[in-house]
Short mmCIF file of C-alpha atoms and ligand atoms in Angstrom, two decimals:
data_model
loop_
_atom_site.label_atom_id
_atom_site.label_comp_id
_atom_site.label_asym_id
_atom_site.label_seq_id
_atom_site.Cartn_x
_atom_site.Cartn_y
_atom_site.Cartn_z
CA MET A 1 168.32 8.38 -211.95
CA GLN A 2 169.11 6.61 -215.23
CA ASN A 3 171.93 4.10 -215.71
CA PHE A 4 174.92 5.62 -217.46
CA VAL A 5 178.48 5.29 -218.67
CA PHE A 6 180.70 8.23 -217.86
CA HIS A 7 183.94 8.24 -219.78
CA LEU A 8 185.85 11.46 -220.31
CA PRO A 9 189.06 10.45 -222.05
CA THR A 10 190.44 13.99 -222.30
CA LYS A 11 193.48 14.79 -220.19
CA ILE A 12 192.98 18.27 -218.79
CA ILE A 13 195.88 20.46 -217.82
CA PHE A 14 194.49 23.46 -216.01
CA GLY A 15 195.84 26.69 -214.64
CA ALA A 16 197.34 30.09 -215.37
CA GLY A 17 200.67 29.61 -217.12
CA THR A 18 200.06 26.01 -218.17
CA LEU A 19 200.29 26.96 -221.84
CA ASP A 20 204.01 26.31 -221.41
CA GLN A 21 203.21 22.58 -221.29
CA CYS A 22 201.62 22.49 -224.74
CA GLY A 23 204.87 21.61 -226.54
CA ILE A 24 205.59 18.61 -224.32
CA GLU A 25 202.03 17.38 -224.81
CA ALA A 26 202.20 18.02 -228.56
CA ALA A 27 205.31 15.86 -228.91
CA LYS A 28 203.27 12.94 -227.50
CA LEU A 29 200.65 13.36 -230.24
CA GLY A 30 202.73 13.68 -233.37
CA LYS A 31 205.45 15.35 -235.39
CA ARG A 32 203.60 17.92 -237.48
CA ALA A 33 200.61 19.87 -236.16
CA LEU A 34 197.94 21.77 -238.01
CA ILE A 35 197.11 24.65 -235.67
CA VAL A 36 193.55 25.75 -236.37
CA THR A 37 192.54 29.18 -235.19
CA GLY A 38 190.34 32.22 -235.80
CA LYS A 39 191.06 35.12 -238.10
CA ARG A 40 192.31 37.67 -235.59
CA SER A 41 192.47 37.18 -231.84
CA ALA A 42 195.03 34.36 -231.58
CA SER A 43 197.44 36.26 -233.77
CA ALA A 44 196.69 39.71 -232.28
CA HIS A 45 197.35 38.50 -228.73
CA GLY A 46 200.45 36.52 -229.58
CA PHE A 47 198.98 33.09 -228.87
CA ILE A 48 199.98 31.61 -232.23
CA ASN A 49 203.58 32.70 -231.80
CA LYS A 50 203.74 31.30 -228.28
CA VAL A 51 202.25 27.93 -229.19
CA THR A 52 204.47 27.67 -232.28
CA ASP A 53 207.50 28.42 -230.16
CA TYR A 54 206.61 25.81 -227.51
CA PHE A 55 205.94 23.21 -230.21
CA GLU A 56 209.16 23.86 -232.13
CA ARG A 57 211.23 23.66 -228.95
CA GLU A 58 210.00 20.07 -228.63
CA GLY A 59 210.73 19.29 -232.28
CA VAL A 60 207.11 19.51 -233.47
CA GLU A 61 206.58 21.21 -236.84
CA VAL A 62 203.70 23.61 -237.29
CA VAL A 63 201.32 24.45 -240.13
CA ILE A 64 198.86 27.28 -239.43
CA PHE A 65 195.25 27.57 -240.63
CA ASP A 66 193.88 30.89 -239.37
CA LYS A 67 190.64 31.26 -241.29
CA ILE A 68 188.03 29.83 -238.94
CA GLU A 69 185.03 32.13 -238.70
CA PRO A 70 182.73 32.29 -235.65
CA ASN A 71 179.98 29.71 -236.37
CA PRO A 72 182.41 27.69 -238.50
CA ARG A 73 181.33 26.73 -241.99
CA THR A 74 181.65 23.29 -243.49
CA THR A 75 183.47 24.66 -246.53
CA THR A 76 186.16 26.15 -244.29
CA VAL A 77 186.58 22.78 -242.59
CA ASP A 78 186.96 21.12 -246.00
CA GLU A 79 189.62 23.64 -247.00
CA ALA A 80 191.58 23.02 -243.79
CA GLY A 81 191.21 19.25 -244.16
CA GLU A 82 192.86 19.53 -247.58
CA LEU A 83 195.69 21.59 -246.08
CA ALA A 84 196.25 18.98 -243.35
CA ARG A 85 196.33 16.22 -245.98
CA THR A 86 198.75 17.94 -248.35
CA ASN A 87 201.07 18.87 -245.48
CA LYS A 88 200.83 15.41 -243.94
CA CYS A 89 199.92 16.81 -240.53
CA ASP A 90 199.50 14.02 -238.01
CA PHE A 91 197.47 15.86 -235.36
CA ILE A 92 195.21 18.90 -235.12
CA VAL A 93 195.23 21.70 -232.54
CA GLY A 94 192.18 23.90 -231.93
CA LEU A 95 193.40 27.23 -230.56
CA GLY A 96 190.67 29.75 -229.77
CA GLY A 97 187.03 29.84 -228.76
CA GLY A 98 184.48 27.16 -229.51
CA SER A 99 184.62 27.86 -233.24
CA PRO A 100 188.29 26.93 -233.79
CA MET A 101 188.12 24.09 -231.25
CA ASP A 102 185.03 22.64 -232.96
CA ALA A 103 186.61 23.14 -236.36
CA ALA A 104 189.73 21.26 -235.24
CA LYS A 105 187.56 18.23 -234.47
CA ALA A 106 185.91 18.20 -237.89
CA ILE A 107 189.25 18.84 -239.59
CA ALA A 108 190.67 15.83 -237.74
CA VAL A 109 188.07 13.79 -239.65
CA ALA A 110 188.25 15.71 -242.94
CA ALA A 111 192.03 15.26 -243.08
CA LEU A 112 191.53 11.51 -243.47
CA GLU A 113 188.56 11.55 -245.83
CA GLU A 114 187.90 12.65 -249.40
CA ALA A 115 184.18 13.42 -248.89
CA PRO A 116 182.94 16.84 -247.74
CA ILE A 117 182.50 17.06 -243.95
CA TRP A 118 178.77 17.85 -244.38
CA ASP A 119 178.31 14.22 -245.49
CA PHE A 120 179.26 13.16 -241.94
CA ILE A 121 176.92 15.54 -240.11
CA SER A 122 173.42 14.46 -239.19
CA HIS A 123 170.94 17.19 -240.13
CA GLY A 124 167.56 15.50 -240.06
CA SER A 125 166.21 11.99 -240.31
CA ASP A 126 166.03 12.15 -244.11
CA SER A 127 169.76 12.82 -244.46
CA PRO A 128 171.97 9.73 -244.80
CA VAL A 129 175.18 10.26 -242.88
CA LYS A 130 178.57 8.73 -243.47
CA PRO A 131 179.90 7.26 -240.24
CA VAL A 132 182.99 8.74 -238.62
CA THR A 133 185.47 5.89 -238.48
CA GLN A 134 188.76 7.69 -238.04
CA ALA A 135 190.14 11.00 -236.83
CA LEU A 136 193.57 12.44 -236.23
CA PRO A 137 194.45 13.13 -232.56
CA ILE A 138 193.15 16.46 -231.31
CA MET A 139 194.55 18.99 -228.82
CA ALA A 140 192.37 21.85 -227.58
CA ILE A 141 193.66 25.16 -226.25
CA PRO A 142 190.65 27.31 -225.29
CA THR A 143 191.05 31.08 -225.28
CA LEU A 144 187.43 31.77 -224.33
CA ALA A 145 185.32 30.23 -221.54
CA ALA A 146 182.05 29.26 -223.19
CA THR A 147 181.28 26.17 -225.20
CA GLY A 148 182.97 23.35 -223.33
CA SER A 149 184.37 22.04 -226.62
CA GLU A 150 187.61 21.49 -224.70
CA ALA A 151 185.99 18.61 -222.79
CA ASP A 152 183.40 17.11 -225.11
CA ALA A 153 183.26 15.13 -228.34
CA GLY A 154 181.10 17.45 -230.40
CA GLY A 155 181.28 20.39 -232.74
CA VAL A 156 178.66 22.52 -234.47
CA PHE A 157 178.90 23.45 -238.15
CA THR A 158 176.95 25.55 -240.59
CA ASN A 159 176.21 24.66 -244.17
CA TRP A 160 176.11 28.22 -245.49
CA GLU A 161 174.28 27.19 -248.67
CA THR A 162 171.29 25.81 -246.79
CA HIS A 163 171.81 27.70 -243.49
CA GLU A 164 171.49 24.49 -241.53
CA LYS A 165 173.59 24.41 -238.37
CA ALA A 166 174.09 20.92 -237.01
CA VAL A 167 176.24 18.81 -234.71
CA LEU A 168 179.08 16.44 -235.51
CA PHE A 169 179.54 14.13 -232.54
CA HIS A 170 181.72 11.08 -232.16
CA PRO A 171 183.79 9.68 -229.28
CA LEU A 172 186.87 9.87 -231.54
CA LEU A 173 186.51 13.66 -231.34
CA TYR A 174 187.33 14.03 -227.67
CA PRO A 175 190.53 16.04 -227.46
CA LYS A 176 193.37 13.81 -226.31
CA VAL A 177 194.53 16.70 -224.19
CA SER A 178 193.20 20.15 -223.38
CA ILE A 179 195.41 22.87 -222.02
CA ILE A 180 193.05 25.20 -220.18
CA ASP A 181 195.08 28.28 -219.33
CA PRO A 182 192.70 30.99 -218.06
CA ALA A 183 195.38 33.63 -218.67
CA LEU A 184 194.55 33.27 -222.37
CA THR A 185 191.01 34.48 -221.69
CA THR A 186 191.94 37.81 -220.08
CA THR A 187 191.89 39.45 -223.52
CA VAL A 188 188.28 38.47 -224.24
CA PRO A 189 186.18 41.64 -224.46
CA ALA A 190 183.18 42.14 -222.15
CA ASP A 191 180.57 41.22 -224.76
CA TYR A 192 182.04 37.81 -225.59
CA THR A 193 182.85 37.20 -221.91
CA ALA A 194 179.15 37.69 -221.14
CA ASP A 195 178.05 35.58 -224.11
CA GLY A 196 180.33 32.78 -222.97
CA GLY A 197 179.00 32.94 -219.41
CA VAL A 198 175.40 32.66 -220.59
CA ASP A 199 176.38 29.73 -222.82
CA ILE A 200 177.81 27.88 -219.81
CA ILE A 201 174.65 28.62 -217.81
CA CYS A 202 172.49 27.26 -220.63
CA HIS A 203 174.58 24.10 -220.92
CA VAL A 204 173.54 23.12 -217.41
CA ILE A 205 170.16 24.83 -216.99
CA GLU A 206 168.63 23.12 -220.03
CA GLY A 207 169.18 19.66 -218.55
CA LEU A 208 168.04 20.82 -215.12
CA PHE A 209 164.65 21.70 -216.62
CA THR A 210 164.33 18.72 -218.97
CA GLY A 211 166.18 15.76 -217.37
CA VAL A 212 164.61 12.95 -215.36
CA GLU A 213 163.47 13.26 -211.72
CA ASN A 214 165.47 12.30 -208.62
CA THR A 215 168.88 13.59 -209.62
CA PRO A 216 169.82 15.69 -206.59
CA LEU A 217 173.57 15.51 -207.15
CA GLN A 218 173.27 16.54 -210.80
CA ASP A 219 170.79 19.33 -209.99
CA ARG A 220 172.96 20.80 -207.24
CA PHE A 221 176.02 20.44 -209.40
CA ALA A 222 174.20 22.35 -212.14
CA MET A 223 173.22 25.06 -209.71
CA SER A 224 176.77 25.30 -208.43
CA VAL A 225 178.00 25.84 -212.01
CA ILE A 226 175.35 28.52 -212.63
CA LYS A 227 176.12 30.33 -209.36
CA THR A 228 179.85 30.19 -210.05
CA VAL A 229 179.33 31.66 -213.50
CA MET A 230 177.03 34.40 -212.23
CA ASP A 231 179.43 35.48 -209.49
CA ASN A 232 182.55 35.35 -211.62
CA LEU A 233 181.13 36.75 -214.83
CA SER A 234 180.45 40.09 -213.19
CA LEU A 235 183.97 40.09 -211.71
CA ALA A 236 185.60 39.28 -215.05
CA ILE A 237 183.60 41.97 -216.83
CA ALA A 238 184.55 44.54 -214.19
CA ASN A 239 188.21 43.53 -214.29
CA PRO A 240 189.22 41.49 -217.37
CA ASN A 241 192.56 40.59 -215.73
CA ASN A 242 190.97 39.00 -212.66
CA ILE A 243 192.64 35.64 -213.15
CA GLU A 244 190.71 33.94 -210.33
CA ALA A 245 187.41 34.91 -211.93
CA ARG A 246 188.66 33.90 -215.38
CA GLY A 247 189.84 30.57 -213.95
CA ASN A 248 186.47 29.87 -212.36
CA LEU A 249 184.72 30.59 -215.66
CA SER A 250 187.17 28.40 -217.57
CA TRP A 251 186.65 25.43 -215.28
CA ALA A 252 182.87 25.91 -215.32
CA SER A 253 183.03 25.92 -219.13
CA ALA A 254 184.91 22.63 -219.21
CA ILE A 255 182.73 20.90 -216.62
CA ALA A 256 179.36 21.96 -218.03
CA LEU A 257 179.16 19.73 -221.12
CA SER A 258 181.70 17.12 -220.04
CA GLY A 259 179.01 14.60 -219.14
CA MET A 260 179.73 14.95 -215.46
CA ILE A 261 176.44 16.78 -214.87
CA SER A 262 174.19 15.19 -217.47
CA SER A 263 175.14 11.58 -216.58
CA GLY A 264 172.14 9.82 -215.07
CA ARG A 265 169.92 12.79 -215.68
CA GLY A 266 169.80 13.11 -219.47
CA GLY A 267 167.79 15.99 -220.78
CA ALA A 268 167.16 18.00 -223.91
CA TYR A 269 168.59 21.20 -225.37
CA PRO A 270 165.62 23.05 -226.90
CA ILE A 271 167.10 26.53 -226.37
CA HIS A 272 170.24 25.40 -228.16
CA ALA A 273 168.16 23.97 -231.01
CA LEU A 274 166.44 27.35 -231.46
CA GLU A 275 169.71 29.26 -231.18
CA HIS A 276 171.43 27.12 -233.78
CA SER A 277 168.66 28.10 -236.20
CA LEU A 278 169.20 31.75 -235.32
CA SER A 279 172.96 31.66 -235.82
CA GLY A 280 172.61 29.38 -238.87
CA HIS A 281 170.55 32.04 -240.61
CA TYR A 282 171.85 35.26 -239.06
CA ASP A 283 175.43 34.36 -238.05
CA ILE A 284 175.03 35.85 -234.57
CA SER A 285 177.07 35.10 -231.45
CA HIS A 286 175.88 31.77 -229.97
CA GLY A 287 175.80 33.01 -226.36
CA ARG A 288 173.97 36.19 -227.34
CA GLY A 289 171.23 34.20 -229.07
CA LEU A 290 170.89 31.94 -226.03
CA ALA A 291 170.68 34.94 -223.70
CA MET A 292 167.80 36.33 -225.72
CA LEU A 293 165.93 33.01 -225.81
CA LEU A 294 166.49 31.81 -222.23
CA PRO A 295 163.81 33.89 -220.40
CA ALA A 296 161.29 33.37 -223.20
CA VAL A 297 161.67 29.57 -223.10
CA MET A 298 161.58 29.61 -219.28
CA GLU A 299 158.30 31.53 -219.37
CA TYR A 300 156.89 29.16 -221.97
CA SER A 301 157.87 26.05 -219.99
CA TYR A 302 157.70 26.59 -216.23
CA LYS A 303 154.09 25.55 -215.64
CA SER A 304 154.89 22.09 -217.01
CA ARG A 305 157.63 21.50 -214.45
CA PRO A 306 157.23 24.06 -211.69
CA SER A 307 159.22 22.06 -209.12
CA LYS A 308 162.53 22.52 -210.98
CA TYR A 309 161.91 26.21 -211.47
CA ALA A 310 160.99 26.57 -207.79
CA MET A 311 164.24 24.80 -206.86
CA LEU A 312 166.14 27.28 -209.00
CA ALA A 313 164.39 30.21 -207.31
CA GLU A 314 165.07 28.92 -203.82
CA GLU A 315 168.59 27.60 -204.16
CA LEU A 316 170.06 29.96 -206.72
CA PHE A 317 168.31 33.21 -205.96
CA ASP A 318 167.62 32.69 -202.23
CA ILE A 319 163.91 33.34 -202.66
CA HIS A 320 162.15 32.06 -199.55
CA ARG A 321 159.15 29.80 -199.91
CA ASP A 322 157.01 31.53 -197.25
CA GLY A 323 154.00 29.42 -198.11
CA GLN A 324 154.23 30.07 -201.85
CA THR A 325 153.43 27.40 -204.43
CA ASP A 326 156.04 26.06 -206.83
CA GLU A 327 154.48 28.11 -209.63
CA GLN A 328 154.66 31.32 -207.60
CA LEU A 329 158.31 30.65 -206.77
CA ALA A 330 158.99 29.80 -210.42
CA VAL A 331 157.68 33.17 -211.57
CA LYS A 332 159.95 34.93 -209.08
CA GLY A 333 162.90 32.80 -210.18
CA ILE A 334 162.35 33.79 -213.81
CA THR A 335 162.19 37.46 -212.84
CA ALA A 336 165.44 37.03 -210.89
CA MET A 337 167.06 35.40 -213.94
CA LYS A 338 165.96 38.32 -216.11
CA ASP A 339 167.37 40.78 -213.56
CA TYR A 340 170.66 38.92 -213.63
CA LEU A 341 170.80 38.93 -217.43
CA LYS A 342 170.05 42.64 -217.37
CA SER A 343 172.92 43.22 -214.93
CA VAL A 344 175.37 41.75 -217.46
CA ASN A 345 173.70 43.50 -220.40
CA ARG A 346 172.25 40.28 -221.75
CA LEU A 347 168.49 40.84 -221.48
CA LEU A 348 168.00 41.12 -225.23
CA THR A 349 165.47 41.36 -228.02
CA MET A 350 165.73 40.40 -231.69
CA ALA A 351 166.62 43.99 -232.54
CA ASP A 352 169.56 43.83 -230.12
CA ILE A 353 171.04 40.94 -232.12
CA GLY A 354 170.33 42.58 -235.47
CA ILE A 355 167.09 40.85 -236.48
CA GLU A 356 164.44 43.34 -237.57
CA ASP A 357 161.60 41.25 -239.01
CA ASP A 358 159.98 37.81 -238.96
CA SER A 359 160.75 36.90 -242.56
CA LYS A 360 162.86 33.85 -241.66
CA PHE A 361 161.04 32.65 -238.54
CA ASP A 362 159.05 29.94 -240.34
CA LEU A 363 162.16 28.58 -241.98
CA MET A 364 164.13 28.75 -238.74
CA ALA A 365 161.41 26.82 -236.88
CA ASP A 366 161.35 24.20 -239.65
CA ASP A 367 165.13 23.84 -239.46
CA ALA A 368 165.16 23.48 -235.67
CA LEU A 369 162.48 20.79 -235.88
CA LYS A 370 164.09 18.97 -238.81
CA ILE A 371 167.57 18.90 -237.31
CA TYR A 372 166.88 18.61 -233.58
CA GLY A 373 163.22 17.59 -233.33
CA VAL A 374 161.44 14.40 -232.36
CA ASP A 375 159.98 13.07 -235.65
CA GLY A 376 160.59 16.51 -237.11
CA LYS A 377 157.48 17.82 -235.35
CA GLN A 378 158.39 18.86 -231.81
CA LEU A 379 161.39 19.80 -229.73
CA ALA A 380 161.69 17.83 -226.51
CA ASN A 381 161.14 20.17 -223.56
CA ALA A 382 159.25 20.21 -220.25
CA LYS A 383 156.45 21.57 -222.44
CA PRO A 384 157.15 20.34 -225.98
CA LEU A 385 157.72 23.02 -228.59
CA TYR A 386 155.73 22.69 -231.82
CA LYS A 387 156.22 24.88 -234.85
CA GLU A 388 153.63 27.45 -233.84
CA ASP A 389 155.13 27.66 -230.34
CA ILE A 390 158.58 28.28 -231.76
CA THR A 391 157.47 31.02 -234.15
CA ALA A 392 155.42 32.59 -231.35
CA ILE A 393 158.52 32.72 -229.12
CA PHE A 394 160.57 34.27 -231.94
CA ARG A 395 157.82 36.85 -232.59
CA SER A 396 157.51 37.70 -228.89
CA LEU A 397 161.16 38.77 -229.00
CA LEU A 398 160.72 41.15 -231.93
CA VAL A 399 159.55 44.00 -229.71
O1 NZQ B 1 187.55 34.77 -234.44
P1 NZQ B 1 188.67 35.19 -233.55
O2 NZQ B 1 189.58 36.16 -234.17
O3 NZQ B 1 189.38 34.00 -232.98
O4 NZQ B 1 188.01 35.98 -232.30
C1 NZQ B 1 187.01 35.39 -231.49
C2 NZQ B 1 185.61 35.68 -232.00
O5 NZQ B 1 185.54 36.97 -232.54
C3 NZQ B 1 187.00 36.03 -230.13
N1 NZQ B 1 187.97 35.50 -229.19
C4 NZQ B 1 188.22 34.22 -228.84
N2 NZQ B 1 189.17 34.15 -227.90
C5 NZQ B 1 189.57 35.43 -227.67
C6 NZQ B 1 188.82 36.28 -228.47
N3 NZQ B 1 188.98 37.63 -228.47
C7 NZQ B 1 189.92 38.13 -227.65
N4 NZQ B 1 190.67 37.37 -226.84
C8 NZQ B 1 190.54 36.02 -226.80
N5 NZQ B 1 191.28 35.28 -225.96
O6 NZQ B 1 185.68 35.74 -229.64
C9 NZQ B 1 184.77 35.68 -230.73
C10 NZQ B 1 183.91 34.46 -230.60
O7 NZQ B 1 184.69 33.30 -230.77
P2 NZQ B 1 184.00 31.88 -231.02
O8 NZQ B 1 185.04 30.84 -231.00
O9 NZQ B 1 183.11 31.94 -232.22
O10 NZQ B 1 183.02 31.79 -229.73
P3 NZQ B 1 182.46 30.63 -228.87
O11 NZQ B 1 183.50 30.07 -227.96
O12 NZQ B 1 181.24 31.14 -228.25
O13 NZQ B 1 182.10 29.47 -229.92
C11 NZQ B 1 180.88 29.48 -230.60
C12 NZQ B 1 180.72 28.27 -231.48
O14 NZQ B 1 180.72 27.05 -230.70
C13 NZQ B 1 179.50 26.32 -230.94
C14 NZQ B 1 178.53 27.42 -231.28
O15 NZQ B 1 177.36 26.96 -231.90
C15 NZQ B 1 179.37 28.32 -232.18
O16 NZQ B 1 179.44 27.79 -233.48
N6 NZQ B 1 179.18 25.46 -229.80
C16 NZQ B 1 179.95 24.37 -229.58
C17 NZQ B 1 179.65 23.44 -228.60
C18 NZQ B 1 180.47 22.23 -228.37
N7 NZQ B 1 181.53 22.00 -229.08
O17 NZQ B 1 180.15 21.42 -227.53
C19 NZQ B 1 178.48 23.57 -227.74
C20 NZQ B 1 177.91 24.96 -227.73
O18 NZQ B 1 176.60 24.90 -227.25
C21 NZQ B 1 177.95 25.65 -229.06
O19 NZQ B 1 176.86 25.27 -229.86
ZN1 ZN B 2 176.04 26.40 -226.08
#
């Protein structure tokens, strides 16, 4: 195991009905909130009205910005930053899925700066980046179990002119408080519920395959998260109002990227790097892109680290060793993962996510390598991914 510092400064208030505490918490952060949300769901399901009401009861004024698109764009963040500045908002609330929660973090920076937010986002070694030195306090209220933005210090943003999708990360961007009320997720339709579940799985499975050796606690913790998601995702899809299942998914979402699992184990996120190129160019759902890529990257990688894949097969899918080698178990584990993805309608091809040809694959591979690569040439992975490997994986999914 590696040495580490684990410091999660976010206060988490969890449970069905806990939204009613958001006003009390808001009053501790400031006097005038910018509530940042998506274009439809938070208004359609009455969340904006409820939060506004709770805030105003505690004497907190509210300004609404409800223009965040899925895969938030830097220009939208800049627009909201300007709104926060002109209205003298003193804290930012992200209400929604990962997109509004991420956006709230960047807006917390943009509100205090004149420069465009893209100037602060690292997108390759040749891009000078302004340091984040200040941010308004942030509150997160997730309405979708997926990204873990409610318990991490990062956000992902797309420059729609260049189609680069890159990460803004800084300890100042941890939410001061996250109100995780799983009741808010009962309105999420089956497709985004499934996408979110696969996203959570990928947040822990990527490190399992790429982190250092001898991390039994982290590995079993990762497997526990994956198993919990698998069991509860099917339940939530079958019955969207199953609050126990929704709660288990919401907690898994928050835990997955909180640092609790990656501490001491490290690891890389090659599937995420590839997906960010996909959604940067094609604006697809993050979890859907991951679902398509996951089996392909597993197949590409398992021979370079068969022990981890064998562990997954044995402990997650109850496949008995019966004298089989790690590689043989790994192959069965990958098949079991594909079967699971199929059972939640997430065994996908490029056509399923609306991509019909390979015209952008070269560019997407270049972007993934430039933004997330080691020396711009390879993505860290059990078996490193070079440009030709990346384009081959993309092409294999065109069928
Ligand atoms: O856009 P609105 O109207 O809000 O509707 C959304 C959107 O259509 C809808 N939705 C959200 N909550 C709902 C709901 N519909 C009904 N009922 C509810 N309660 O769901 C759709 C997807 O929302 P979005 O926020 O885009 O999804 P998600 O949570 O998957 O976030 C994706 C973004 O997060 C980034 C992704 O790259 C992507 O940009 N990520 C952020 C991470 C982080 N901060 O650590 C890590 C992740 O790996 C990821 O990269
Ligand atoms: Zn993700």
